[in-house]
Coordinates of C-alpha atoms in Angstrom, one line a residue:
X117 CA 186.4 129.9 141.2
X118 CA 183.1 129.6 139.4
X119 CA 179.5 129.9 141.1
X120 CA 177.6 126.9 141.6
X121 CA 173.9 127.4 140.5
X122 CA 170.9 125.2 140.5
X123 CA 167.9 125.6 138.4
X124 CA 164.7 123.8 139.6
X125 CA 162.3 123.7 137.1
X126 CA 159.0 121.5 136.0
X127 CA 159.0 120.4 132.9
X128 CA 155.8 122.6 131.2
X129 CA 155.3 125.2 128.3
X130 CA 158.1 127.3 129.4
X131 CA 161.2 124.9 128.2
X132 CA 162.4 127.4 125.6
X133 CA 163.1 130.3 129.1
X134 CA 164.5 127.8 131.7
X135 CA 167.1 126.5 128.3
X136 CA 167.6 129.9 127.8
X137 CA 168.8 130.7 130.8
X138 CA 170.8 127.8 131.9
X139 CA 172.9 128.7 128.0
X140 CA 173.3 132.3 128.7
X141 CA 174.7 131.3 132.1
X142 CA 176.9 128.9 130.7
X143 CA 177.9 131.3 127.8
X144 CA 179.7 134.2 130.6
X145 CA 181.8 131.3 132.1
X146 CA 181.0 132.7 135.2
X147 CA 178.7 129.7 136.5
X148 CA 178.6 126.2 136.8
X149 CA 175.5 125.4 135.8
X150 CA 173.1 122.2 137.3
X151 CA 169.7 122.0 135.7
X152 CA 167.9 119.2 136.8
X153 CA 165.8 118.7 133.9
X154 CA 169.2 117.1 132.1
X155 CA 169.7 114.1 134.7
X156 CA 166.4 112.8 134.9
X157 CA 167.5 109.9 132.5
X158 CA 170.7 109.3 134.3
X159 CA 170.9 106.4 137.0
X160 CA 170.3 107.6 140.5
X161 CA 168.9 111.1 139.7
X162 CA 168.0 111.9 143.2
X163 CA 171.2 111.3 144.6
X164 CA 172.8 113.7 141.4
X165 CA 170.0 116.4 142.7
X166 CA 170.6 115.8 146.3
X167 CA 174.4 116.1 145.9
X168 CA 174.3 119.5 143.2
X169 CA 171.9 121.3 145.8
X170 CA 174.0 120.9 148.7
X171 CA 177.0 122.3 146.7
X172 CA 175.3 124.7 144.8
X173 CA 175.3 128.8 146.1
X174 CA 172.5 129.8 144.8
X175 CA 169.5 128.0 143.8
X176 CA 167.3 129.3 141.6
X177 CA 163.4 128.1 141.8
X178 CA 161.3 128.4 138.8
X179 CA 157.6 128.8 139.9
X180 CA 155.0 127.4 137.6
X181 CA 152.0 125.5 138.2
X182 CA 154.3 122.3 137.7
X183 CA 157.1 122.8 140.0
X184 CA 154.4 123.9 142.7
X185 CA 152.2 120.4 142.3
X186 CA 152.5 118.6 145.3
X187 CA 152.7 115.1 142.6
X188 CA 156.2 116.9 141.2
X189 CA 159.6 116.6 142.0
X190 CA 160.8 120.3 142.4
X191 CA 159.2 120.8 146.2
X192 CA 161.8 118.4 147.2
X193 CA 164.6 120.3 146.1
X194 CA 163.3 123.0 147.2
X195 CA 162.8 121.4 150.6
X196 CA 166.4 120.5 150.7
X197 CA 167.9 123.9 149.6
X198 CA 165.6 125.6 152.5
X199 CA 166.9 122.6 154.4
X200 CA 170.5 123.9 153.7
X201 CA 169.2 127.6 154.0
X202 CA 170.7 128.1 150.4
X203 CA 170.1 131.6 149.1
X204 CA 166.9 131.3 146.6
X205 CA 166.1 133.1 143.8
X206 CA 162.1 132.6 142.7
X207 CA 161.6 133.0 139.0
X208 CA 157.9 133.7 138.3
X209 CA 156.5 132.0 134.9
X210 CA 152.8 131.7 135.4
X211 CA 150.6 132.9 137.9
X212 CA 151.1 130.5 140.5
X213 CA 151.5 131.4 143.9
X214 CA 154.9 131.4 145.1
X215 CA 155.5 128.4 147.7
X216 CA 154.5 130.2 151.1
X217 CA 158.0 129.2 152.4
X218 CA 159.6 131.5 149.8
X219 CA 156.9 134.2 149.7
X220 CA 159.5 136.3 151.6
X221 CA 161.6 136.8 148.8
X222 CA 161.5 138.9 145.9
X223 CA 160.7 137.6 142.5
X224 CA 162.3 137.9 139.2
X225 CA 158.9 137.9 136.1
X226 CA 159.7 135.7 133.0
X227 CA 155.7 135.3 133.0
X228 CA 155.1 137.6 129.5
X229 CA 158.5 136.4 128.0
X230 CA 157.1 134.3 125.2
X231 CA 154.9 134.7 122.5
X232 CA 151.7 132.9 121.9
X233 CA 153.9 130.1 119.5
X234 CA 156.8 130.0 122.5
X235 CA 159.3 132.2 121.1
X236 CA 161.1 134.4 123.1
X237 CA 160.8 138.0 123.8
X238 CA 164.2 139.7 124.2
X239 CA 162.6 143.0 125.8
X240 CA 161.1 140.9 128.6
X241 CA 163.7 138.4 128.4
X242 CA 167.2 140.8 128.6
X243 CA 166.4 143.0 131.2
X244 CA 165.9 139.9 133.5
X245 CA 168.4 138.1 132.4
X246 CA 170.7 141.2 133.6
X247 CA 169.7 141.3 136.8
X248 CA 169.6 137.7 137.4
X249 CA 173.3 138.0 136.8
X250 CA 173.9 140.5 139.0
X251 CA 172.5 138.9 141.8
X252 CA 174.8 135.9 140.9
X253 CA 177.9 137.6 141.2
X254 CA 176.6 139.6 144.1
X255 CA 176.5 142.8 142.9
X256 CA 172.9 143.1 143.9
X257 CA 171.0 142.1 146.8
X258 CA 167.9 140.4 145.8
X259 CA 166.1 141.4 148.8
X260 CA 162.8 140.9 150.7
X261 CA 159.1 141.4 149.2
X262 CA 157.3 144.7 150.2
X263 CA 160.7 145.2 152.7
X264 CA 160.0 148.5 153.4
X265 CA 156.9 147.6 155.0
X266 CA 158.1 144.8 157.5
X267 CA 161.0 147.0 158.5
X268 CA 158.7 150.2 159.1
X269 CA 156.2 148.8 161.1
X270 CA 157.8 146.0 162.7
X271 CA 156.5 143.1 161.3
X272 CA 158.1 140.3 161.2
X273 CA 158.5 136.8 160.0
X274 CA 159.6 133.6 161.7
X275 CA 162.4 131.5 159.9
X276 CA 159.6 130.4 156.7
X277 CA 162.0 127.6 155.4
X278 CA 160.9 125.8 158.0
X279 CA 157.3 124.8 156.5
X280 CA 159.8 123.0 153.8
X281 CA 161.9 120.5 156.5
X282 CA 158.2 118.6 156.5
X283 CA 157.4 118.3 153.2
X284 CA 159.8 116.2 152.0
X285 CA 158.6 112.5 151.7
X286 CA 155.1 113.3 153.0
X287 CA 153.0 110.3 152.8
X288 CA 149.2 110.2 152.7
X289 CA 146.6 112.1 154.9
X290 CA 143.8 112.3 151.6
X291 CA 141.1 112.2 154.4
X292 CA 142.1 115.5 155.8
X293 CA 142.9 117.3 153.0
X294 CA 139.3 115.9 151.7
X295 CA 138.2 117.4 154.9
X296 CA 139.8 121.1 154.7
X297 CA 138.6 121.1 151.1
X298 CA 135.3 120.9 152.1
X299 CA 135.7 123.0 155.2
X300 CA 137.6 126.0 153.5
X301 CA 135.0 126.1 150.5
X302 CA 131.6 125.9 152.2
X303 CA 130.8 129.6 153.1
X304 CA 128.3 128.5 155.9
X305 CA 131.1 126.2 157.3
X306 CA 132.6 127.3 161.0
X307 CA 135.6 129.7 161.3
X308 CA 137.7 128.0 163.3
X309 CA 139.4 124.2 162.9
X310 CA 140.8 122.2 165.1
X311 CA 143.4 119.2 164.4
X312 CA 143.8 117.2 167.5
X313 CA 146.4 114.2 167.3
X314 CA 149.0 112.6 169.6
X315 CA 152.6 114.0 169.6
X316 CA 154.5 112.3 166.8
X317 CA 151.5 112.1 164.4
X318 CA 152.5 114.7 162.2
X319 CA 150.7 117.9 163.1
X320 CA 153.6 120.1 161.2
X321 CA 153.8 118.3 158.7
X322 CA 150.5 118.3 157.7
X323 CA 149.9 121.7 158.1
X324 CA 153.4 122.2 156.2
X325 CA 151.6 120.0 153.5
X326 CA 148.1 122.3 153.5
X327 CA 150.2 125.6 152.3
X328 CA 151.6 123.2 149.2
X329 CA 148.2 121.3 148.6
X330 CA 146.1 124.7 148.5
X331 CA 148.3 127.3 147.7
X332 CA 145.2 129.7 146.9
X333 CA 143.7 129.6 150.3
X334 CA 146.3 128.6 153.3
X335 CA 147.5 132.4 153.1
X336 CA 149.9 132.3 156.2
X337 CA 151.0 129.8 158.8
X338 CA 152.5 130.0 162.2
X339 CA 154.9 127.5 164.3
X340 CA 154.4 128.0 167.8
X341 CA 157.4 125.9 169.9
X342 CA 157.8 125.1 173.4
X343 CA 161.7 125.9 172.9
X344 CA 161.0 130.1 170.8
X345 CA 158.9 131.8 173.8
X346 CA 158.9 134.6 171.5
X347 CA 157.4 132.0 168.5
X348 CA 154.2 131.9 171.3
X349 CA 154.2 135.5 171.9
X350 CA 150.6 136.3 170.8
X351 CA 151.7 140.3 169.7
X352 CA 154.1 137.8 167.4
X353 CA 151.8 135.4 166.2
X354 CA 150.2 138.0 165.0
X355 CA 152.4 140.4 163.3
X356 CA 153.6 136.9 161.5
X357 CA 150.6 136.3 160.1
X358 CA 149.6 139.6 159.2
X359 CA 152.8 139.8 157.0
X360 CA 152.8 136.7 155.5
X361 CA 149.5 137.9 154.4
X362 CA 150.4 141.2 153.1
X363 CA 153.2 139.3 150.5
X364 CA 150.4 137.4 148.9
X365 CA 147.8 140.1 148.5
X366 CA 148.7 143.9 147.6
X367 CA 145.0 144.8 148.1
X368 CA 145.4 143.4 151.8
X369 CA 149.1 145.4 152.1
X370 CA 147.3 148.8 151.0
X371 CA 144.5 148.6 153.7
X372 CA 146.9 147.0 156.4
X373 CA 148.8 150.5 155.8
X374 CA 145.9 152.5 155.8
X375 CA 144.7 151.0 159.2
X376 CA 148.6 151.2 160.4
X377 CA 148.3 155.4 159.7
X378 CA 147.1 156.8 162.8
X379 CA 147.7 153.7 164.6
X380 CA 150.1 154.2 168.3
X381 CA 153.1 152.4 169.2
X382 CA 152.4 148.5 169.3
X383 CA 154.3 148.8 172.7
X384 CA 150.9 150.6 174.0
X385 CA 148.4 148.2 172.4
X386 CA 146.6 144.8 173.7
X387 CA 146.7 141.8 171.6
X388 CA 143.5 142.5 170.6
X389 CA 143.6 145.6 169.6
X390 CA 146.5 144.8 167.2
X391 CA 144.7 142.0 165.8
X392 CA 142.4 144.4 164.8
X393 CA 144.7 147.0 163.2
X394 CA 147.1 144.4 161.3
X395 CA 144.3 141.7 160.6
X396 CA 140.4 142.6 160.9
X397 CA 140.1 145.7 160.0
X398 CA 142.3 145.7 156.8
X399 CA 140.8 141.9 155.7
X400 CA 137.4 143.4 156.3
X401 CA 138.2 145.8 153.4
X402 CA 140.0 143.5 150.9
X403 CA 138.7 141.3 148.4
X404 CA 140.1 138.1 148.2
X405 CA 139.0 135.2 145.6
X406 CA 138.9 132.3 147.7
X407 CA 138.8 132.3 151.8
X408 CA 141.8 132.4 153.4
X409 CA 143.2 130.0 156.1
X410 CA 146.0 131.6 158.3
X411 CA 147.6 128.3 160.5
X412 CA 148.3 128.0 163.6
X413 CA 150.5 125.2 164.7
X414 CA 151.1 123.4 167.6
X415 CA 149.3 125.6 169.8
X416 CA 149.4 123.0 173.0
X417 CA 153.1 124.4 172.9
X418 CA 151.9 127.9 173.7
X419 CA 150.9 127.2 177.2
X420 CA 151.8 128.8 180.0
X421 CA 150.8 128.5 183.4
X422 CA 147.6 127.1 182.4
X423 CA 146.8 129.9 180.0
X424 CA 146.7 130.4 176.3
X425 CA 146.8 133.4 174.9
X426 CA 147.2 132.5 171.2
X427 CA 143.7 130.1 171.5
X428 CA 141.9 133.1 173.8
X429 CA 142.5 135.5 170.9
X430 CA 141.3 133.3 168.5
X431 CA 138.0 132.5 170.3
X432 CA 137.5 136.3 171.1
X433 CA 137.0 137.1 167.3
X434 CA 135.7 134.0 166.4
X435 CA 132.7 135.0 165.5
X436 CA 133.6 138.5 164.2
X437 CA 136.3 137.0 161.2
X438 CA 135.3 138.3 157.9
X439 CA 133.6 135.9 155.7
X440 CA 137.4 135.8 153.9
X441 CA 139.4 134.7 156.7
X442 CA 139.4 131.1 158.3
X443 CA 141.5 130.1 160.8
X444 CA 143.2 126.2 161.0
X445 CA 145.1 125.5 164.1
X446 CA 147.0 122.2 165.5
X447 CA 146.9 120.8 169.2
X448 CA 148.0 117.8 171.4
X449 CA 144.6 116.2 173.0
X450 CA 145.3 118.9 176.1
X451 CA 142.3 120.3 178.3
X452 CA 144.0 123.5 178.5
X453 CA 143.6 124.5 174.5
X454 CA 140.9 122.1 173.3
X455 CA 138.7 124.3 176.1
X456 CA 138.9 127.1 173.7
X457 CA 137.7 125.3 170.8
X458 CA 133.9 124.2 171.4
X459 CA 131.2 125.2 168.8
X460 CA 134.6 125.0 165.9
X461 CA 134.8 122.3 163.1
X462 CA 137.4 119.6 165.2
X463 CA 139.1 116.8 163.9
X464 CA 140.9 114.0 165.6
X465 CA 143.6 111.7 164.6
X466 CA 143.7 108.2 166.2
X467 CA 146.7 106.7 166.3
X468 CA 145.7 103.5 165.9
X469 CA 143.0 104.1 163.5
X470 CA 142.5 102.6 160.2
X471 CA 143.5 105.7 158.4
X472 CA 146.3 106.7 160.5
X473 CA 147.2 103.1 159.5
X474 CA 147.2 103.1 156.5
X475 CA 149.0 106.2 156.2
X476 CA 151.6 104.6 158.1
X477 CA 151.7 101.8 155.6
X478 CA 152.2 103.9 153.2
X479 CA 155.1 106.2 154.7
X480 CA 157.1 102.7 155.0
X481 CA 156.6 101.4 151.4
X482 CA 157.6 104.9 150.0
X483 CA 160.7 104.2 151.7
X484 CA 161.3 100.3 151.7
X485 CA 159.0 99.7 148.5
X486 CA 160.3 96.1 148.9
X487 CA 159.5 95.1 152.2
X488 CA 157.7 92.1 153.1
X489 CA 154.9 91.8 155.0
X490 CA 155.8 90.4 158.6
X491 CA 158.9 93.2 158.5
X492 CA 155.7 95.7 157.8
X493 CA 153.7 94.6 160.7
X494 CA 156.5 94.8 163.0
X495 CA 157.1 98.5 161.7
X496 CA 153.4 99.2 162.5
X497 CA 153.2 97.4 166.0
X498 CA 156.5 99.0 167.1
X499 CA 155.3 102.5 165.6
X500 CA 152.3 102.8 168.2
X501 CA 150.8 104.9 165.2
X502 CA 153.7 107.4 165.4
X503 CA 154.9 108.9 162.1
X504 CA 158.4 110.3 163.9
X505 CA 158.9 106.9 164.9
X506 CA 158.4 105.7 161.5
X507 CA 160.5 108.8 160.3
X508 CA 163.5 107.9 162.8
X509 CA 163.8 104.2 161.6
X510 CA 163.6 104.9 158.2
X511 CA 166.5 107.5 158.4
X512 CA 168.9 104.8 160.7
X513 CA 167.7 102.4 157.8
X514 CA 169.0 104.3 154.9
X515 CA 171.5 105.5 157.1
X516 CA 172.6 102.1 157.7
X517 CA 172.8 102.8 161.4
X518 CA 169.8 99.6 161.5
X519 CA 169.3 96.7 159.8
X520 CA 165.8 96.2 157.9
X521 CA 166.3 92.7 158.7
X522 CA 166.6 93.4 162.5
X523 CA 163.2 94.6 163.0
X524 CA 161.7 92.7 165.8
X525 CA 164.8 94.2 167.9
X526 CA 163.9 97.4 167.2
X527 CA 162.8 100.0 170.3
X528 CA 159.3 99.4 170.9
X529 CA 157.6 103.3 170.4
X530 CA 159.5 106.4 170.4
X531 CA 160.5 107.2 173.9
X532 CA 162.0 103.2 174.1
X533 CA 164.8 104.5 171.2
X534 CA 165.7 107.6 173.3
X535 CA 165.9 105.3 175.8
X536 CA 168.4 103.5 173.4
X537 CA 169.7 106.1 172.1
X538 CA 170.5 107.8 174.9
X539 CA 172.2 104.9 176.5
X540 CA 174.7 104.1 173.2
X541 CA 176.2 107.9 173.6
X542 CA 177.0 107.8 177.2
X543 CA 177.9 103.9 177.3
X544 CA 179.7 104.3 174.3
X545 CA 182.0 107.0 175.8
X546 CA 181.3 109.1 173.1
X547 CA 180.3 112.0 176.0
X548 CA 180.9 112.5 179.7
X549 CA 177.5 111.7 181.5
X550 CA 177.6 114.6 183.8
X551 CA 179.1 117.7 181.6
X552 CA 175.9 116.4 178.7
X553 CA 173.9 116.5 181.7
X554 CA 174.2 120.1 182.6
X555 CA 174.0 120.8 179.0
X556 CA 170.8 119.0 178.8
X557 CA 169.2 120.9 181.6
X558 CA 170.1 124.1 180.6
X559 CA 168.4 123.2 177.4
X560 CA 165.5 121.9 178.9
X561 CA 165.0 124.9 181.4
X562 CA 165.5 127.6 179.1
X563 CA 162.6 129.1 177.7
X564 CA 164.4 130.2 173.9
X565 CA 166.8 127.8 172.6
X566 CA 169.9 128.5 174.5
X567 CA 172.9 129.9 172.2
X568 CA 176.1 128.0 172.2
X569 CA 178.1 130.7 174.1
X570 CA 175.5 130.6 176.4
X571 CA 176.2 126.9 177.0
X572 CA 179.8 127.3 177.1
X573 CA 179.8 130.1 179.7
X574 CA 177.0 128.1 181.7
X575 CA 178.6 125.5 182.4
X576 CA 182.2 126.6 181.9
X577 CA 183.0 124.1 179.4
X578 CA 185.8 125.2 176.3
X579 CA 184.8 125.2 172.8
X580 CA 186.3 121.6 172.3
X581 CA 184.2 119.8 175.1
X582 CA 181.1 121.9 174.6
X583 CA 181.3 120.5 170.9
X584 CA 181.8 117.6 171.6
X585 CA 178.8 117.2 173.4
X586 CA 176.3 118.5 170.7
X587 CA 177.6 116.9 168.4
X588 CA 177.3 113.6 169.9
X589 CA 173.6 115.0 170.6
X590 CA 173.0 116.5 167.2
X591 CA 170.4 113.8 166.2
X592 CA 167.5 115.2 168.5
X593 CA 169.1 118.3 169.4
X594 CA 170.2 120.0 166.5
X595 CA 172.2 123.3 166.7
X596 CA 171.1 125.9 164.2
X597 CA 171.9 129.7 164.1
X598 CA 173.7 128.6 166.8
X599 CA 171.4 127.8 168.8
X600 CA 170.7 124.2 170.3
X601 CA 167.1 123.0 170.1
X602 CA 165.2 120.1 170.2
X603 CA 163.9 118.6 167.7
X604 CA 160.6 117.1 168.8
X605 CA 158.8 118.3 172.1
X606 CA 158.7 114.5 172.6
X607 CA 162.3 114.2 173.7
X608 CA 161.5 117.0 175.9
X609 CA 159.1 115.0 177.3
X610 CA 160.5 111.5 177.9
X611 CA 163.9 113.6 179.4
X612 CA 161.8 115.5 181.9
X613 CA 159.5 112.2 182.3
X614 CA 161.2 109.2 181.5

C-alpha cells in the first residue's frame, strides 16, 4: 500500500522546488501524492483539501512567507493536520519563522536550492530530497529541534498543536492586534499586558492568532487549564516557555546552557530562582531583533485556593524583564488575577460592545455569507456577545444538526444549549442518567483530565458502557490521548452551577 502525502504550499517564487518534489515523489511509486496547489480550480477545493489531509500520513508543510500569512490558505491545513495530530514535516524555503505550533520539529532547508533565475540546484536539492524520503518510508525519525537539550535538562513542551485548533476560521479582532502592535514596538511601553474578557469571547483564540499575526515577536505561548493541574504548575510554565524560546533563537539556547552549567537540581529551586536561570539571566545576554512576547493564557484557570502563582511570578520580575522580553497574558474579569496586574498595559473586551459586535457579525457571514438580516440579529441577540456560542451554532448548522431557518428557536446564550443539549442525550436514551452522572463528576472533581481506565475502574463500568457514554458526550467532552476533557471551562461551569 502506498503512503499518502500532503504537500501544503503558497503559491510564491519557489514553484519550480514544491513541483520538484511532488514529481520525484511520484516518480519512486512509493507515494500518493496530494499537492494542493493542483485543486485550487476544481469545484469544492476545501472539501478536496479537508478530505486528502485527514487521509494523508504525513503532511508535509512548506514554510514561506506565503504559507505563514495569516490572509493565505495553508494555516488552515495546517490547523486541520495538527487537528488530526498528523505527523508534519516543515520544509524551510525562506527565512520565515516556522509557525510556533510546529517549532518543535525539525526542519528540512530548500532555502539556497535555486539560483538567482529559479533554476534548481541539485547539490542543495538531492541531499534533501534523500532524506525527505527516508523519513517517508520511516527509515528515519525526523525528530525534535535542539532534542538533546529538552531531554537533558528537563524542559519540556505542552501539546503545541493546540495553538492551531483556534486558528481556523478566526474572524476579526483588528483593534487588538492594532493594539499589541503598538504595545510590543514602543520601547517605553509597559512589560506586562493584560486581556480581560468574559468566558466564551475568544481569549485562546486570539492569543492563538497573535503567534500567526506576528510571528517575529510572540516568541512562546502557554495554555494554562483548569482540567492539566500540571499545565498551571508555575516550575512548568516556565520550563515551557523557556524552550519554546530556545527553538526560535540559538543565541538564547547557548546562554540558557551557559546559565544551566553550574545550575542544582530544579527539584531544589523556587519558581523564582528558575525563572532566572532558564529565562532572565540567559535573555539578559542575547540579542534579539524585535521584543519578544512569551503568552500566557487563561491565567484565571490557574487559581488555587485564592492564589496565583503564575500572575505572582510575573509581577515579581515585572519590572526587572530585559528591555527584549514582554510578557501578554489572558484572564476572566476575576479579582483574584486582575489584583496582580495594576500599573500593566490592560485591555478589556465587552461583550456587547460595538467591536466585539462587529466581530461577531463578521464570524457569522464568514460562515453563512448569505444570511439575511433579521436571521443575523437573532444570531447576535441569542449570542450575548459569545464567540463559542457563535462557534457551536455554526458547527450544528453546517452539521445540519440545526436549521438556519430555525433561529428564533435557538437556546438563548450558551449555558441555555447545554441545557438543551444535555437534556436530548439523556431524554433521548442515548445514555443512562446516573452511570453519565458518575462519569461527569469524576471529571469535574479531578484535577488532570481523568484517563479512560481511570473512568472504567472508578465507576466499574466495562469498556462497552463506559464508551458509550463518551461518546454520547464527545461534543463538549472530548477524549484525547485518552483522556476525557472538557472542552470549555464554561461547561464546567454551568454543570457545577447550573
Amino acid at each position: 500500500m502506498k503512503t499518502n502525502v500532503f504537500l501544503s504550499y503558497g503559491h510564491n517564487n519557489f514553484d519550480n522546488i514544491a513541483k520538484a518534489i511532488e514529481k520525484d515523489l511520484i516518480e519512486t511509486n512509493d507515494f500518493d501524492v496530494f499537492f494542493d496547489l493542483n485543486c485550487l480550480d476544481k469545484g469544492d477545493w476545501e472539501a478536496l483539501i479537508t478530505a486528502a489531509i485527514e487521509r494523508c500520513d504525513f503532511f508535509v508543510f512548506f514554510v514561506s512567507e506565503k504559507s505563514i500569512s495569516p490572509t493565505g490558505y495553508c494555516l488552515n491545513e495546517l490547523s486541520r493536520a495538527c487537528e488530526l495530530k498528523k505527523e508534519i514535516i516543515p520544509i524551510v524555503l525562506d527565512n520565515s519563522y516556522v509557525p510556533l505550533s510546529i517549532t518543535r520539529l525539525q526542519r528540512l532547508f530548500l532555502s539556497s536550492a535555486l539560483t538567482a533565475d529559479g533554476e534548481i540546484i541539485n547539490g542543495v536539492y538531492s541531499p534533501v530530497l534523500e532524506r525527505l524520503l527516508r523519513i517517508l518510508r520511516r527509515e528515519e525519525n525526523l525528530g525534535f529541534y535542539n532534542r538533546d537539550f529538552d531531554i537533558a535538562n528537563n524542559l519540556r513542551v505542552f501539546n503545541p498543536y493546540e495553538i492551531m485548533a483556534h486558528v481556523r476560521h478566526f474572524a476579526g479582532r483588528e483593534h487588538i492586534f492594532y493594539d499589541f502592535e503598538k504595545w510590543v514596538n514602543d520601547p517605553h511601553s509597559l512589560p506586562v499586558y493584560l486581556l480581560e474578557a468574559a468566558p466564551g469571547i475568544g481569549k485562546s483564540a486570539i492569543c492563538s492568532m497573535l503567534t500567526v499575526v506576528f510571528p517575529e515577536n510572540v516568541a512562546a505561548i502557554h495554555f494554562c487549564s483548569f482540567s492539566n493541574s500540571e499545565k498551571n504548575n508555575v516550575k512548568n510554565v516556565i520550563k515551557n516557555l523557556a524552550c519554546q524560546l530556545s527553538y526560535r533563537n540559538t543565541d538564547f539556547l547557548k546562554n540558557v546552557t551557559d546559565s544551566l552549567k553550574n545550575a542544582p537540581s530544579f527539584d531544589e529551586l523556587d519558581a523564582k530562582r528558575i525563572f532566572e536561570i532558564l529565562i532572565l539571566e540567559p535573555s539578559s545576554k542575547t540579542h534579539f531583533d524585535k521584543p519578544q512576547v512569551l503568552i500566557v493564557d487563561a491565567l484565571d484557570e490557574a487559581v488555587v485556593s485564592g492564589r496565583n502563582d503564575i500572575a505572582e511570578l510575573i509581577l515579581s520580575y515585572r519590572d526587572r524583564l530585559p528591555q527584549n522580553i514582554r510578557f501578554f497574558c489572558t484572564t476572566r474579569p476575576r479579582n483574584d488575577v486582575t489584583i496582580y496586574f495594576s500599573g500593566c498595559h490592560r485591555l478589556s473586551i465587552e461583550e456587547f460592545g460595538e467591536t466585539n459586535t462587529k466581530d461577531l457579525i463578521k464570524f457569522y457571514k464568514d460562515a453563512f455569507p448569505d444570511v439575511d438580516e433579521q436571521t443575523l440579529n437573532v444570531l447576535l441577540k441569542k449570542a450575548h456577545g459569545s464567540f463559542l456560542y457563535a462557534k457551536t451554532i455554526i458547527k450544528g448548522v453546517l452539521s445540519g444538526d440545526l436549521k438556519l431557518s430555525d433561529a428564533e428557536k435557538f437556546p438563548d446564550g450558551i449555558y441555555s444549549y447545554y441545557a438543551l443539549w444535555f437534556d436530548r442525550i439523556f431524554t433521548d436514551g442515548h445514555v443512562n442518567y446516573e452511570d453519565a452522572r458518575k462519569v461527569l463528576s469524576l471529571i469535574l472533581v479531578c484535577s488532570t483530565a481523568p484517563t479512560i481506565d481511570f473512568l472504567s475502574e472508578a465507576t466499574g463500568l466495562d469498556d462497552v458502557a463506559l464508551k458509550k457514554i463518551t461518546d454520547a458526550l464527545s461534543d463538549f467532552f472530548p477524549v484525547s490521548d485518552e483522556r476525557v476533557t472538557p472542552r470549555h471551562k464554561s461547561v464546567a461551569d454551568w454543570l457545577l452551577n447550573p
